[in-house]
Amino acid sequence: MMAVLPLTTAVAQGQAQTAGTAAGTAVSVIVAALLGAGITGLLMSLRAKKMQQQYEEKLAGQGKPLSPECQQQPASNVIAALSAGYLSIFSVDLDNDTLLCYRSDEKTEAALRTEDRGPYRKWITEYADRRVAEADRPEFLRFTDPENIRDGLKKERNLVCRYLGLRGGEERYEQLRVVSSRASDPECHEIVMAFSDVDREIRDDLAHKSNLSAGLEESKKAHKTDLSFMSRMSHEIRTPMNAIIGLDTLALNDDTLSEKSRDYLVKIGESAQHLLALINGIMDMSRIESGQMSLRREEFHFTAMLEQINTAVESQCRQKGLSYECHSLSPVDDYYIGDETKLKEVLSQILGNAVKFTEAPGSVVMSVSRTTVYNDLTTLLFRIKDTGIGIDKEQLETIFDAFSQENGRNNRSVGTGLGLTITKNLVEMMDGSINMESEKGVGTEVTITVTLKNCAQRETSENEELIDLHDLYVLVVDDNPNSAKYTKSVLDKVGIRADMCFSGLDAIHMIDIQHGKRQPYHLVLMDCNMPEMDGLEATERIKSKYGNEITVIILTAYNWDYIAEEAKRVGVDSFLVKPIFPTNVVQEFERIARRNHITKARERGKAELAGRRILLAEDIELNAEILMDILSMEEIQADHAENGSEAVEMFQKSAPGFYSAILMDVRMPVMDGLEATKAIRALNREDAKTIPIIALTANAIDEDVKYSLQAGMNAHLTKPVDSDHLFQLMGELIMDANP
């Protein structure tokens, strides 16, 4: 460690003083500096006082003064004791750039010996070159710079620098401590520098930190292994469960089933659903306990969410002969920012339990109120009360514990034992609380508080009207045909039109085809794990080409937290866990529609067509006349080419921008539409690559559409052409080409 030794008085005055006075001055200054730096501690301080007291008593007893030698002895002992822990100690006069060596490590210190003096800057530089490892040398010289020392001591009582020193041919960790020689010297004219060997303690500390780091790394690795195991197990269990539920659903659609077989299949489905709920619960608990569970922070329609919950609960209550009411006890906003899915899960869990454990003629009542508004946050209170069978007070203490189930409840209705535990954790994640009061045979009341972020109140305008699910066109992508068929059947049940394919490459191909037909898919349900091209790679390619025109939802049996970051990067819009159910699909589609502002019309910008000139390539004269008459309805002027070669020549001779679009028949003599399109796209002029080229053909199969797109056409329309569709398409493509 470092110490301080001011000898300015002795050096500057150079006056003859008595040995006793000099020793006394040295002792007082050295002891004050060293003790002021906190180097020796309380024990050394008490020892010095006791020694001084003994000498004073001895002096008083003899009745005569001590000799200078006797006076020096206790001072020397104190100084020796205080400085024993240092290799060397120096007093430095920063104003005069002088250094005095008080204590020296004679074995290795060749430059200065005890009581030697010298220029400070020169000595410290030579010391750094000779005794400080090269890597630490610049920092050591910066630390020992006089101005740096002055600035540092104005803020701190002592300064410390640890470095790797070179001593006796080996590298050892050393420490330099710098303190001001006088507490009353704010300008730090004089300092004391003390060098010490701290090699053992630093190496022990490094070893300890290394062990801690290794232990932490092992802990992280074990934690990662546990999560990876849970994820793999989730996948291994969900995959056959998906097949079981999917095949069971498909089998139940067979009208030729006997009643007995149908009953068996229904029971298989119910058991599979229960097992799936258990798997989901265990995975959710694992994610919560490992900190992997996260909340969305998205704007959602709160009142619409309540309406959806009320509709579902009313239906359940009606089937059991129960009454259901929902009251708003204070004004609440239509929109908040939070996790709609998790909040809906919480309320549905409690309401579901209320319905499950209440018999007719009973009732279930939910009330909603706003309790606190602070800054941009709102706390909402939900009370859910039923007249059901109730719970014993003893059971209430553990009701939110994992796998805890109330013994007195109907065993046929018992769930997984994880629902309330997960619910409690979700509520706490939303900065809320949940409490339950119940009386056996009377009923149960659950109070839930959650905190949501406020958002600007607004009404849903006509342009923001949500997409009609029956207008959706969905592509299901799954390498397992049974799984794909099941997912398609789920969509069919809620009236959503869907196609399916079995690989990422096929998905890209089908999306291109439908886009060329101008009948694009709105949503893609993409399996995550597929051979050759997985769901994330396929999504990245789709998004890079079509952007937000297509919404992609990943279907996975894994815990998606592991791929969330990569999924976000490639443009995935959301996740659904296999197997999916109609309610999950509808809720997630509606949530994404609100978030992405997908509207019912989905109309794009359209250019004004009146006064535009287009090039029409058509080899049949009658067809050309009909098309030109149709175009004239929108005041569009058309120039007619009888084949592909003539169309290329006419375009090449026209000025750039003269034609706004080209309508190209595919099958023509001399040069067909595909070759003509390639030739136009290859021309060296600014509009050759951007002018919209629309295929008009009787060829309606997907392969023909693919060939048209590969040739460079923007769209593929099948004859006979719908005029409204043609005008809409032309307006959109011209707008895109001339933003």
C-alpha positions as a printed Julia matrix, in Angstrom:
739×3 Matrix{Float64}:
   0.0     0.0     0.0
   1.01    3.65   -0.12
   2.11    6.05    2.52
   3.05    9.72    2.84
   6.25   11.25    4.08
   6.77   15.05    4.11
  10.28   16.19    4.89
   9.97   19.66    3.42
  10.86   21.36    6.66
  14.06   19.42    7.07
  15.03   19.75    3.4
  13.99   23.34    2.79
  15.31   24.89    5.96
  18.46   22.83    6.09
  18.85   24.31    9.6
  20.55   22.53   12.44
  17.95   21.1    14.76
  18.26   18.88   17.77
  18.05   15.17   17.16
  15.04   14.91   19.48
  13.15   17.69   17.64
  13.91   16.25   14.22
  12.82   12.81   15.32
   9.68   14.23   16.86
   8.84   16.15   13.68
   9.44   13.09   11.5
   7.33   10.89   13.75
   4.43   13.32   13.88
   4.37   13.9    10.13
   4.91   10.28    9.08
   2.43    8.89   11.59
  -0.17   11.52   10.63
   0.21   10.77    6.94
   0.21    7.0     7.27
  -2.63    6.89    9.75
  -4.56    9.48    7.72
  -4.33    7.14    4.75
  -5.87    4.38    6.84
  -2.87    2.11    6.29
  -2.06    0.81    9.75
  -5.44    0.79   11.41
  -6.58    1.26   14.95
  -4.24   -1.31   16.51
  -1.09    0.47   15.44
  -2.52    3.79   16.65
  -3.18    2.41   20.13
   0.25    0.8    20.24
   1.93    4.11   19.4
  -0.03    5.93   22.1
   0.83    3.29   24.68
   4.52    3.47   23.79
   4.51    7.25   24.13
   2.75    7.0    27.48
   5.33    4.51   28.78
   8.16    6.85   27.89
   6.42    9.8    29.49
   5.91    7.83   32.7
   9.53    6.72   32.66
  10.66   10.3    32.18
   8.51   11.53   35.05
   9.78    8.75   37.35
  13.45    9.54   36.8
  12.92   13.24   37.17
  15.32   14.0    34.35
  15.07   14.39   30.61
  15.81   11.52   28.3
  18.85   11.59   26.09
  18.39   12.23   22.36
  19.06    8.55   21.72
  16.24    7.55   24.07
  13.9    10.1    22.53
  14.63    8.72   19.05
  14.05    5.09   20.0
  10.23    5.15   20.28
   9.94    7.32   17.16
  12.04    4.9    15.17
  10.04    1.94   16.42
   6.73    3.55   15.45
   7.98    4.5    11.98
   9.47    1.07   11.45
   6.21   -0.59   12.47
   4.1     1.65   10.23
   6.32    1.23    7.19
   7.07   -2.47    7.55
   4.38   -3.41    5.05
   5.96   -1.4     2.2
   8.76   -2.14   -0.2
   9.7     1.53   -0.43
   8.43    4.93    0.69
   9.21    8.32   -0.84
   8.44   11.91    0.01
   7.86   14.09   -3.04
   7.86   17.87   -3.32
   5.71   18.41   -6.41
   6.5    22.13   -6.62
  10.27   21.62   -6.77
  10.25   18.2    -8.53
  12.33   16.63   -5.74
  12.1    13.17   -4.24
  13.48   11.89   -0.92
  13.73    8.15   -0.25
  12.67    7.29    3.29
  12.62    3.52    2.89
  14.13    1.47    0.06
  13.98   -2.15   -1.04
  17.76   -2.42   -1.2
  17.79   -5.85   -2.84
  16.09   -4.7    -5.99
  16.16   -0.91   -5.79
  19.38    0.21   -7.42
  18.45    3.78   -8.26
  17.87    5.21   -4.76
  18.84    4.21   -1.29
  17.44    5.4     2.01
  17.89    9.17    2.49
  18.88    9.65   -1.19
  17.39   12.59   -3.04
  16.77   13.15   -6.74
  14.54   14.7    -9.41
  11.07   13.14   -9.18
  10.02   13.13  -12.87
  13.33   11.63  -14.02
  13.27    8.93  -11.35
   9.62    7.91  -11.85
  10.15    7.63  -15.63
  13.24    5.44  -15.16
  11.34    3.37  -12.6
   8.51    2.8   -15.06
  10.91    1.75  -17.83
  12.77   -0.63  -15.58
  10.21   -1.96  -13.14
   6.73   -1.77  -14.74
   5.46   -4.26  -17.33
   5.16   -2.75  -20.79
   1.39   -3.2   -21.0
   0.82   -1.28  -17.73
   3.47    1.37  -18.28
   1.34    4.08  -19.97
  -1.3     3.96  -17.23
   1.39    4.01  -14.53
   3.0     7.15  -16.01
  -0.39    8.82  -16.35
  -1.19    8.02  -12.73
   2.12    9.42  -11.41
   1.94   12.64  -13.42
   2.06   15.54  -10.89
  -1.0    17.3   -12.29
  -2.99   14.09  -12.24
  -1.96   13.55   -8.61
  -3.0    17.09   -7.62
  -6.38   16.73   -9.33
  -6.98   13.32   -7.82
  -6.13   14.28   -4.24
  -8.54   17.19   -4.39
 -11.32   14.62   -4.78
  -9.99   11.62   -2.82
  -7.96   11.27    0.38
  -5.59    8.78   -1.25
  -4.96    7.4    -4.71
  -4.15    3.8    -5.61
  -2.66    2.27   -8.74
  -2.14   -1.47   -9.21
   0.17   -2.7   -11.92
   2.25   -5.66  -13.0
   5.81   -5.05  -11.84
   9.12   -6.59  -12.84
  11.1    -7.66   -9.8
  14.02  -10.08   -9.68
  13.34  -11.37  -13.2
   9.71  -12.24  -12.52
   6.38  -10.5   -12.91
   4.59   -9.64   -9.69
   1.57   -7.49   -8.95
   2.47   -4.31   -7.06
   0.54   -1.36   -5.71
   1.39    2.33   -5.47
  -0.49    4.45   -2.95
  -0.27    8.25   -2.97
  -1.44   10.48   -0.1
  -1.06   14.14    0.74
   1.48   14.75    3.5
  -0.79   17.3     5.17
  -4.56   17.32    5.4
  -4.46   21.13    5.49
  -2.66   21.32    2.15
  -5.47   21.55   -0.48
  -2.99   22.31   -3.28
  -1.02   19.11   -2.54
   2.46   20.6    -2.52
   3.94   17.55   -0.81
   2.91   13.91   -1.12
   4.04   10.53    0.09
   4.32    7.58   -2.3
   4.42    4.03   -0.93
   5.07    0.88   -2.97
   3.91   -2.55   -1.78
   3.84   -6.15   -3.03
   0.23   -7.32   -3.49
   0.96  -10.25   -5.76
  -0.51  -12.94   -3.52
  -3.76  -11.16   -2.72
  -4.35  -10.15   -6.36
  -3.63  -13.62   -7.67
  -5.88  -15.12   -4.99
  -8.57  -12.61   -5.94
  -8.17  -13.42   -9.65
  -8.38  -17.12   -8.91
 -11.49  -16.53   -6.83
 -13.1   -14.49   -9.58
 -12.11  -17.11  -12.12
 -13.78  -19.78  -10.03
 -16.88  -17.62   -9.66
 -16.91  -16.94  -13.4
 -16.5   -20.62  -14.16
 -19.26  -21.44  -11.71
 -21.52  -18.81  -13.24
 -20.78  -20.14  -16.71
 -21.56  -23.67  -15.56
 -24.76  -22.41  -14.0
 -25.75  -20.64  -17.22
 -24.89  -23.73  -19.21
 -26.97  -25.91  -16.9
 -29.84  -23.43  -17.08
 -29.6   -23.36  -20.86
 -29.51  -27.15  -20.92
 -32.64  -27.3   -18.77
 -34.45  -24.86  -21.04
 -33.24  -26.7   -24.12
 -34.44  -29.98  -22.62
 -37.85  -28.48  -21.84
 -38.07  -27.09  -25.36
 -37.14  -30.42  -26.93
 -39.56  -32.26  -24.7
 -42.28  -29.76  -25.57
 -41.63  -30.4   -29.25
 -41.47  -34.17  -28.85
 -44.76  -34.23  -26.94
 -46.63  -31.6   -28.94
 -45.78  -33.19  -32.3
 -47.66  -36.47  -31.68
 -50.34  -34.53  -29.78
 -50.84  -32.4   -32.86
 -51.29  -35.55  -34.93
 -53.69  -37.09  -32.4
 -55.92  -34.04  -32.17
 -55.72  -33.37  -35.9
 -56.59  -36.92  -36.92
 -59.33  -37.07  -34.29
 -60.87  -33.89  -35.69
 -60.64  -35.15  -39.27
 -62.15  -38.5   -38.28
 -65.12  -36.81  -36.57
 -65.97  -35.17  -39.9
 -66.77  -38.59  -41.35
 -70.56  -38.81  -41.62
 -70.44  -42.62  -41.87
 -69.16  -43.06  -38.3
 -71.2   -45.19  -35.94
 -72.38  -43.57  -32.72
 -70.1   -45.8   -30.69
 -67.04  -44.89  -32.75
 -67.97  -41.21  -32.62
 -68.25  -41.44  -28.81
 -64.8   -43.02  -28.64
 -63.32  -40.29  -30.82
 -64.94  -37.55  -28.74
 -63.44  -39.03  -25.56
 -60.05  -39.36  -27.23
 -60.26  -35.69  -28.18
 -61.24  -34.63  -24.66
 -58.36  -36.62  -23.13
 -55.94  -35.2   -25.67
 -57.13  -31.68  -24.86
 -56.58  -32.29  -21.15
 -53.08  -33.65  -21.77
 -52.28  -30.71  -24.02
 -53.45  -28.27  -21.33
 -51.11  -29.97  -18.87
 -48.18  -29.73  -21.3
 -48.93  -26.06  -21.97
 -49.19  -25.36  -18.24
 -45.86  -27.03  -17.45
 -44.15  -25.15  -20.28
 -45.66  -21.84  -19.17
 -44.49  -22.43  -15.59
 -41.02  -23.3   -16.86
 -40.9   -20.1   -18.91
 -42.11  -18.0   -15.99
 -39.63  -19.48  -13.5
 -36.73  -19.09  -15.93
 -37.65  -15.5   -16.78
 -38.38  -16.42  -20.4
 -42.01  -15.34  -20.24
 -42.47  -11.8   -21.54
 -45.42   -9.47  -22.02
 -46.4    -7.71  -25.21
 -46.68   -3.93  -25.11
 -49.2    -3.26  -27.84
 -52.27   -1.1   -28.26
 -55.46   -3.12  -27.99
 -59.2    -2.5   -27.95
 -60.1    -3.1   -24.3
 -63.87   -2.91  -24.65
 -63.81   -5.18  -27.71
 -61.8    -7.7   -25.67
 -64.43   -7.59  -22.9
 -67.17   -8.14  -25.47
 -65.4   -11.23  -26.77
 -65.03  -12.61  -23.24
 -68.64  -11.83  -22.38
 -69.9   -13.56  -25.53
 -67.98  -16.73  -24.69
 -68.98  -16.76  -20.99
 -72.63  -16.01  -21.76
 -72.72  -19.02  -24.07
 -71.19  -21.27  -21.39
 -73.59  -20.02  -18.73
 -76.59  -20.44  -21.01
 -75.68  -24.07  -21.63
 -75.56  -24.71  -17.86
 -78.65  -22.69  -17.0
 -76.69  -19.93  -15.23
 -77.15  -16.18  -15.4
 -74.22  -13.96  -16.33
 -73.77  -10.22  -15.92
 -70.88   -7.84  -16.58
 -70.94   -4.31  -15.14
 -68.67   -1.31  -15.58
 -68.63    0.52  -12.25
 -66.61    3.47  -13.51
 -65.58    4.84  -16.92
 -62.82    2.88  -18.66
 -61.02    3.76  -21.89
 -61.65    1.93  -25.13
 -57.92    1.45  -25.76
 -54.95    0.59  -23.57
 -51.39   -0.59  -24.16
 -50.51   -4.0   -22.75
 -50.73   -7.72  -23.44
 -54.29   -8.38  -24.56
 -53.73  -12.13  -24.92
 -52.37  -12.57  -21.39
 -55.09  -10.39  -19.83
 -57.76  -12.33  -21.69
 -56.14  -15.58  -20.49
 -56.3   -14.38  -16.87
 -59.95  -13.33  -17.0
 -60.99  -16.4   -18.97
 -59.3   -18.69  -16.42
 -61.15  -17.18  -13.46
 -64.48  -16.89  -15.28
 -64.08  -20.44  -16.57
 -63.59  -21.73  -13.03
 -66.63  -19.75  -11.86
 -68.81  -21.36  -14.53
 -67.3   -24.81  -14.0
 -67.98  -24.92  -10.27
 -71.43  -23.28  -10.28
 -74.6   -25.26  -10.8
 -78.01  -24.02  -11.95
 -79.82  -21.92  -10.97
 -76.7   -19.99  -10.07
 -75.03  -16.82  -11.3
 -71.68  -15.41  -12.34
 -71.05  -11.67  -12.17
 -68.01   -9.66  -13.31
 -67.5    -5.97  -12.6
 -64.81   -3.68  -14.02
 -63.69   -0.39  -12.51
 -60.84    2.06  -12.81
 -59.18    2.59   -9.44
 -56.06    4.66  -10.14
 -54.7     6.84  -12.92
 -51.09    7.95  -12.43
 -49.05    9.64  -15.15
 -49.59    7.42  -18.2
 -50.67    4.31  -16.25
 -54.1     3.06  -15.2
 -54.96    0.39  -12.63
 -58.08   -1.63  -13.37
 -59.98   -3.73  -10.84
 -61.95   -6.84  -11.86
 -64.3    -8.59   -9.42
 -65.62  -12.0   -10.42
 -68.25  -13.48   -8.1
 -70.12  -16.76   -8.39
 -72.68  -18.68   -6.32
 -70.86  -21.96   -6.76
 -69.76  -24.7    -4.39
 -67.06  -22.54   -2.78
 -63.73  -23.54   -1.21
 -62.75  -24.43    2.37
 -60.82  -21.65    4.11
 -57.94  -24.04    4.77
 -57.61  -24.67    1.04
 -57.51  -20.94    0.19
 -53.99  -20.65    1.63
 -52.55  -22.93   -1.06
 -55.01  -22.4    -3.9
 -52.43  -20.52   -6.02
 -49.7   -23.13   -5.48
 -48.69  -25.35   -8.37
 -50.69  -28.59   -8.68
 -52.95  -27.53   -5.82
 -56.58  -28.57   -6.28
 -59.51  -28.19   -3.92
 -60.37  -31.62   -2.56
 -64.08  -31.05   -2.3
 -64.66  -30.06   -5.9
 -66.13  -32.4    -8.45
 -63.25  -34.58   -9.61
 -64.74  -34.84  -13.07
 -64.14  -31.1   -13.49
 -60.65  -30.97  -12.05
 -58.07  -29.31  -14.29
 -54.3   -29.51  -14.4
 -53.66  -27.74  -11.11
 -51.52  -25.12  -12.85
 -54.15  -22.68  -14.11
 -54.37  -20.5   -10.99
 -50.61  -20.6   -10.43
 -49.95  -19.35  -13.96
 -52.74  -16.8   -13.59
 -51.19  -15.39  -10.42
 -47.8   -15.09  -12.09
 -49.27  -13.37  -15.14
 -51.14  -10.89  -12.96
 -47.97  -10.06  -11.04
 -46.11   -9.59  -14.33
 -48.76   -6.98  -15.17
 -47.93   -5.14  -11.92
 -51.12   -6.38  -10.31
 -52.45   -8.69   -7.63
 -55.05  -11.43   -7.27
 -56.99  -12.45   -4.15
 -59.69  -14.98   -3.51
 -62.39  -15.12   -0.85
 -64.71  -18.08   -0.59
 -67.16  -19.87    1.66
 -68.02  -23.51    1.26
 -71.48  -23.91   -0.22
 -71.96  -20.16   -0.68
 -69.65  -19.07   -3.48
 -66.34  -17.46   -4.39
 -65.2   -13.92   -5.15
 -61.92  -13.21   -6.93
 -60.46   -9.68   -7.16
 -57.82   -8.92   -9.77
 -55.89   -5.7   -10.34
 -53.69   -5.06  -13.36
 -51.78   -1.99  -14.51
 -51.98   -0.95  -18.15
 -50.46    1.94  -20.04
 -52.79    4.62  -21.34
 -53.0     5.46  -25.02
 -54.7     8.25  -26.9
 -58.43    7.68  -26.93
 -59.86    7.29  -30.37
 -62.85    5.87  -32.12
 -62.51    3.21  -34.8
 -62.97    5.06  -38.04
 -64.48    3.61  -41.19
 -61.01    3.27  -42.69
 -59.85    1.32  -39.63
 -62.71   -1.17  -39.76
 -61.22   -4.54  -39.01
 -60.83   -7.13  -41.69
 -63.67   -9.59  -42.15
 -62.33  -13.08  -41.46
 -64.45  -14.44  -44.3
 -62.54  -12.21  -46.72
 -59.19  -13.62  -45.62
 -57.17  -15.86  -47.89
 -54.66  -18.0   -45.99
 -51.8   -20.29  -46.96
 -50.98  -23.17  -44.59
 -47.37  -24.41  -44.83
 -46.41  -27.63  -43.02
 -44.2   -30.54  -44.08
 -46.53  -32.93  -42.22
 -49.57  -33.45  -44.49
 -51.82  -34.53  -41.6
 -50.88  -31.45  -39.63
 -51.52  -29.21  -42.64
 -54.91  -30.83  -43.25
 -55.87  -30.36  -39.62
 -54.9   -26.67  -39.66
 -56.89  -26.14  -42.87
 -59.9   -27.82  -41.3
 -59.65  -25.44  -38.31
 -59.74  -22.49  -40.7
 -62.64  -23.99  -42.62
 -64.67  -24.13  -39.39
 -64.47  -20.37  -38.91
 -65.11  -19.66  -42.59
 -61.57  -18.75  -43.64
 -60.53  -19.74  -47.17
 -57.19  -21.56  -47.16
 -54.74  -23.42  -49.4
 -51.95  -25.66  -48.16
 -48.5   -26.8   -49.22
 -45.75  -28.89  -47.67
 -42.46  -26.95  -47.94
 -41.01  -23.47  -47.76
 -40.09  -23.5   -51.45
 -43.64  -24.49  -52.42
 -44.96  -21.67  -50.23
 -42.83  -19.07  -52.01
 -43.92  -20.45  -55.37
 -47.64  -20.38  -54.47
 -47.38  -16.86  -53.03
 -45.75  -15.67  -56.27
 -48.48  -17.33  -58.32
 -51.33  -15.79  -56.34
 -49.64  -12.41  -56.37
 -49.34  -12.69  -60.14
 -53.04  -13.53  -60.37
 -53.72  -10.47  -58.21
 -55.42  -12.73  -55.67
 -52.77  -12.58  -52.93
 -52.73  -14.42  -49.65
 -53.36  -12.15  -46.69
 -51.87  -14.49  -44.11
 -49.43  -17.38  -44.05
 -49.44  -19.98  -41.27
 -45.86  -21.23  -41.49
 -44.53  -24.31  -39.73
 -41.22  -23.48  -38.09
 -39.29  -26.73  -38.45
 -39.21  -28.05  -41.99
 -36.49  -29.8   -44.01
 -34.49  -28.01  -46.73
 -35.93  -24.58  -45.91
 -37.33  -23.88  -42.46
 -40.09  -21.45  -41.63
 -37.8   -18.56  -40.7
 -35.81  -18.73  -43.94
 -38.99  -18.96  -45.98
 -40.45  -15.99  -44.07
 -37.34  -13.91  -44.7
 -37.6   -14.51  -48.44
 -41.34  -13.75  -48.49
 -40.97  -10.57  -46.44
 -38.02   -9.33  -48.5
 -40.21   -9.53  -51.61
 -43.66   -8.56  -50.34
 -43.0    -6.75  -47.06
 -46.09   -6.11  -44.96
 -48.46   -7.06  -47.77
 -48.43  -10.55  -46.28
 -48.71  -11.37  -42.58
 -46.75  -14.43  -41.44
 -47.56  -16.39  -38.28
 -45.15  -19.12  -37.26
 -46.62  -22.41  -36.04
 -44.31  -24.21  -33.66
 -44.33  -26.96  -31.1
 -41.21  -25.43  -29.54
 -40.97  -22.65  -26.97
 -40.68  -19.73  -29.39
 -38.58  -17.62  -26.98
 -35.52  -19.36  -28.43
 -36.22  -18.05  -31.91
 -37.97  -14.79  -31.01
 -35.01  -12.53  -31.82
 -34.29  -14.19  -35.16
 -38.0   -14.27  -35.98
 -38.3   -10.54  -35.34
 -35.31   -9.91  -37.61
 -36.8   -11.79  -40.56
 -40.23  -10.17  -40.16
 -42.39  -12.79  -38.42
 -45.6   -11.12  -37.23
 -46.58  -13.56  -34.48
 -46.52  -17.13  -33.14
 -49.11  -19.8   -32.47
 -48.41  -23.02  -30.63
 -49.41  -26.31  -32.24
 -52.02  -27.64  -32.31
 -54.14  -24.58  -33.1
 -57.85  -24.15  -32.41
 -60.45  -21.9   -34.06
 -60.61  -19.47  -31.12
 -56.82  -19.07  -31.05
 -56.69  -18.43  -34.77
 -59.47  -15.85  -34.74
 -58.07  -14.0   -31.7
 -54.55  -13.85  -33.08
 -55.69  -12.76  -36.54
 -57.79   -9.99  -35.02
 -54.92   -8.86  -32.77
 -52.52   -8.65  -35.7
 -55.14   -6.88  -37.78
 -55.51   -4.21  -35.09
 -51.77   -3.88  -34.59
 -50.93   -3.69  -38.3
 -54.08   -1.67  -39.11
 -55.23   -4.25  -41.67
 -58.49   -2.92  -43.03
 -61.47   -4.65  -44.5
 -61.02   -3.07  -47.91
 -57.24   -3.44  -48.13
 -57.33   -1.0   -51.05
 -54.07    0.3   -52.5
 -53.36    3.63  -54.1
 -54.51    3.88  -57.71
 -53.33    6.2   -60.48
 -55.75    8.19  -62.63
 -56.23    6.33  -65.93
 -57.99    8.91  -68.1
 -55.7    10.21  -70.85
 -53.16    7.4   -70.41
 -51.75    5.59  -73.45
 -51.11    1.87  -73.35
 -49.65   -0.68  -75.76
 -51.89   -3.66  -76.54
 -50.29   -6.8   -78.0
 -53.01   -9.15  -79.32
 -52.92  -11.31  -82.47
 -56.71  -11.81  -82.78
 -58.29   -8.72  -84.26
 -61.7    -9.18  -82.63
 -60.2    -9.56  -79.17
 -58.12   -6.43  -79.75
 -61.2    -4.43  -80.75
 -63.12   -5.56  -77.69
 -60.26   -4.67  -75.35
 -59.79   -1.27  -76.95
 -63.51   -0.54  -76.49
 -63.24   -1.56  -72.81
 -60.22    0.7   -72.33
 -62.03    3.63  -73.91
 -64.57    3.41  -71.07
 -61.86    4.93  -68.87
 -60.69    7.3   -71.63
 -57.54    5.22  -72.14
 -55.9     5.4   -75.58
 -54.47    2.14  -76.95
 -52.01    1.33  -79.74
 -52.37   -2.17  -81.18
 -49.51   -4.57  -82.02
 -50.41   -7.81  -83.84
 -47.6    -9.91  -82.34
 -44.78   -9.8   -79.83
 -42.12   -8.68  -82.3
 -44.23   -5.71  -83.39
 -44.9    -4.82  -79.74
 -41.15   -4.72  -78.98
 -40.5    -2.55  -82.03
 -43.31   -0.1   -81.18
 -42.12    0.25  -77.6
 -38.5     0.69  -78.7
 -39.42    3.5   -81.1
 -41.57    5.34  -78.52
 -40.21    8.04  -76.27
 -39.55    7.05  -72.62
 -42.77    7.37  -70.63
 -44.95    7.49  -73.77
 -46.73    4.27  -72.74
 -48.02    3.9   -69.18
 -48.53    0.12  -69.41
 -48.46   -2.88  -71.75
 -51.23   -5.47  -72.09
 -49.5    -8.57  -73.47
 -51.21  -11.64  -74.9
 -49.08  -14.71  -74.21
 -49.72  -16.94  -77.24
 -48.96  -15.01  -80.46
 -47.23  -15.82  -83.79
 -43.74  -14.59  -84.77
 -42.86  -13.83  -81.11
 -45.0   -14.86  -78.14
 -45.72  -12.65  -75.15
 -43.09  -14.25  -72.91
 -40.26  -13.63  -75.39
 -41.53  -10.13  -76.1
 -41.57   -9.29  -72.4
 -37.99  -10.54  -71.95
 -36.88   -8.46  -74.94
 -38.53   -5.3   -73.58
 -37.04   -5.79  -70.1
 -33.59   -6.18  -71.7
 -33.74   -2.85  -73.56
 -31.28   -0.15  -72.5
 -33.75    2.61  -71.62
 -34.96    3.98  -68.31
 -38.58    2.8   -68.46
 -37.92   -0.73  -69.78
 -37.52   -2.19  -66.31
 -40.4    -0.33  -64.66
 -43.28   -0.16  -67.16
 -46.13   -2.42  -65.96
 -46.63   -5.46  -68.25
 -49.83   -7.42  -67.67
 -50.37  -10.87  -69.19
 -53.76  -11.4   -70.84
 -54.26  -15.06  -71.64
 -56.68  -17.95  -71.66
 -54.0   -20.03  -69.91
 -55.22  -20.24  -66.32
 -53.05  -22.93  -64.76
 -50.46  -22.0   -62.15
 -47.52  -23.02  -64.33
 -48.54  -20.44  -66.91
 -48.64  -17.77  -64.22
 -45.16  -18.8   -63.09
 -43.8   -18.5   -66.64
 -45.34  -15.04  -67.0
 -43.74  -13.82  -63.78
 -40.39  -15.37  -64.65
 -40.43  -13.56  -67.98
 -40.77  -10.23  -66.18
 -44.5    -9.55  -66.23
 -46.09   -7.82  -63.24
 -49.42   -9.64  -63.27
 -51.32  -12.42  -65.01
 -55.02  -11.97  -65.88
 -57.13  -14.72  -67.36
 -59.47  -14.12  -70.27
 -62.26  -13.13  -70.31
 -61.01  -10.11  -68.4
 -63.17   -8.43  -65.78
 -63.06   -4.72  -66.65
 -63.23   -3.47  -63.04
 -60.43   -5.81  -62.05
 -58.34   -4.69  -65.02
 -58.8    -0.99  -64.27
 -58.01   -1.5   -60.57
 -54.87   -3.48  -61.41
 -53.65   -1.01  -64.02
 -54.17    1.9   -61.65
 -52.22    0.15  -58.86
 -49.3    -0.92  -61.08
 -48.98    2.49  -62.73
 -48.99    4.1   -59.27
 -46.27    1.68  -58.1
 -44.15    2.36  -61.19
 -44.47    6.14  -60.76
 -44.46    6.75  -56.97
